[in-house]
Amino acid sequence: MQNRDTEPFFREKQTDKMVKSRLLFITCAFALFFFIIALKAAEVSVFGHDESAKKTAHGNPKIDRAEIVDRNGNLLATNLKIAGVYANPKEIIDVQETVLGLTSALVETDMKSLAQDFKKDTQFVWIKRNISPKEQQAVNDLGLPGIYFSEEITRVYPHGNLLAHILGYVNVDNEGLAGIERELNEALMWGSKEPLQLSIDVKIQHILRDELLTKLEEFQAHSASGMVVDVQTGETLAMVSLPDFDPNHPADATKEQKFNGLTLGVYEMGSIFKPITAAMAMDYGVADFNTTYDARTPLRFARQTISDYHGKKHILTLPEVIMYSSNIGTAKMALAIGTERQKEFLDKIGMLEKSEIEIPEKTAPQYPRKWKDINTITISFGHGIAVSPIHMAKAFIPLVNGGDLHPVTLLKKKDGDLTEAKKVISKTTSDKVRKLLRMVVKGGTGRNADAKGYLVGGKTGTAEKLENGKYSSTKVMSSFIGAFPMSEPRYVVIAIFDEPQQQKKYVRPTGGVVAAPVIKNIVARVGPILGIKPRFDDEAEQELYVNQWLEHAPAIVSAHN
Amino acid sequence: MSKTIVTWLLFILPVAMGLFYVKHIVQNLEEDLAALERSIDVDQEEVHVLKAEWTYLSRPERVKTLASKYLDLEPTTSRQIADVQVIPFSIGEGKIMTSSVEIK
């Protein structure tokens, strides 16, 4: 019995101990459990917000190509979401109805090929890419099953043809294939998303294109190109090559349209080269305004005969050589300079290398590998060397601005930007060239370029083209290169026409007839926009010595050019 | 022992409640922010499209055509540009204009 009494007691004690330990175990387990939950709760509430925070962080991860704007901030190239329409043939219920509906809603769709596409065993068929909002609405209104829209970011050029050769174009993946788009592709794609600002002025670009196009059509020329460059900075304000194309639809463009004559075309420039020779001669000190050249008889050299087109059969002073565009006079000038120095000078003004302009479409000039004296003679008046129009424009910058050669650029210079100008001729020489160029317009072959009040100066060129190894008298390059206002030049302007056709009897399509009036119109329209104050006083002309020289000049300028 | 636990509980509870309350507010604000930014994106997209459209409609070529059709105006010629001093202002009104402003 005793056992009976003690047993339960003992048992109780044991049970008590067991219960206690179990209780402790369970308590610990629960405590741990809740501790973990608390920890997790704390983590979620304190740190767990990262993901939603990321969503609200600014910016949409669109791969947007940087926009391009002109010098005044006008949009030149941008990206737009453009809809495309596609079909899932498996979901189409009535093929005929769908085809009929789509052809009525979409412009230029082919019924047959569409019907064939819809019978294919596939789940995706493009119906049309790049549809207009109107078309999208029309298709949407049809409410056809199995027809869907996609949205693609597409490069858009609102100005169409206007800047085709400057901007270039992109492929379906928005990668640049030509022009600035290609040259600066990396920067536009991955660089700053700030718009790229060009030095181009859309208004001036339009005027240049407008005038070139009018003349191109009037004279049925093959092609034409032109450029307006700031002589203080080398910034290009306008640059046109015709024919051109719509960069929104580059696939439709022909080879001729895509060809940038201004930078890719190398031509024997002819007489517009003469001011360069004159500048060279004066800068090397082998000639001055009073130097005379006997142009009475053709110059014979190494079995070649150099004669004059505007033959005056006179002894000409240097200004007269340029005014009447005498080949003989220029040739003699070049002989005085010498072959080595001519080559050195042309190299110095960038005539023997590719242009540095920011587009990939450009060619190196062509010149004789063995530069003989006969080459020196022909090169002096622009034959035997082929350069692109942009080379000419660049070379004329130091000729008129006091002697500083600027790299020609398409990008706008910021206020603080230093221009890497290179002094190539002295200020005195440049001052004399300004006077020469003004004289050509005032009393020489370039009179058609005289935009009243803007003191245009320049030089005409009519270069006969090589045809089967012979110079053709009917196929010519007619050009004019000049600057304005000559009292204090601000801009160089060039216009070149390839093979203008003779329109009137006895009027050859020369530089003076075709290109000079274009320059006149361009300057007259552009002058007010550029804020150039017109001058009608005789003072300016006096400064340029023009009148004085014209008085001296024998009255031999024929009126027909 | 139990006293410290009670003190701790009394301390932790309001802090935890406060934390959750703040978190709740922040979450709401962030949702508002996200909605606002979405609408900003949409607006920006629209402005962008409108800008492109404006450029297209105001391109010089079109303006020229419209101007020649609807306006009786011609481009300024160089003869129409002069200094302010050259213009003979009327003296009768008691004020004589002696402007030295140069119009370029």
mmCIF file of N, CA and C in Angstrom, chain B residues 5 16 41 55 60 86:
data_model
loop_
_atom_site.group_PDB
_atom_site.id
_atom_site.type_symbol
_atom_site.label_atom_id
_atom_site.label_comp_id
_atom_site.label_asym_id
_atom_site.label_seq_id
_atom_site.Cartn_x
_atom_site.Cartn_y
_atom_site.Cartn_z
ATOM 1 N N ILE B 5 9.259 42.735 -19.603
ATOM 2 C CA ILE B 5 8.599 42.354 -20.857
ATOM 3 C C ILE B 5 7.452 43.292 -21.161
ATOM 4 N N ALA B 16 5.844 49.881 -33.663
ATOM 5 C CA ALA B 16 5.482 49.022 -34.780
ATOM 6 C C ALA B 16 4.261 49.571 -35.490
ATOM 7 N N ASP B 41 4.246 60.899 -68.810
ATOM 8 C CA ASP B 41 4.791 60.221 -69.979
ATOM 9 C C ASP B 41 3.835 60.310 -71.162
ATOM 10 N N THR B 55 6.204 71.013 -86.741
ATOM 11 C CA THR B 55 7.338 71.185 -87.640
ATOM 12 C C THR B 55 6.935 70.859 -89.070
ATOM 13 N N PRO B 60 9.217 75.475 -94.208
ATOM 14 C CA PRO B 60 9.261 76.663 -95.067
ATOM 15 C C PRO B 60 8.554 76.481 -96.405
ATOM 16 N N VAL B 86 16.890 107.608 -90.303
ATOM 17 C CA VAL B 86 16.540 108.038 -91.646
ATOM 18 C C VAL B 86 15.045 108.336 -91.766
#
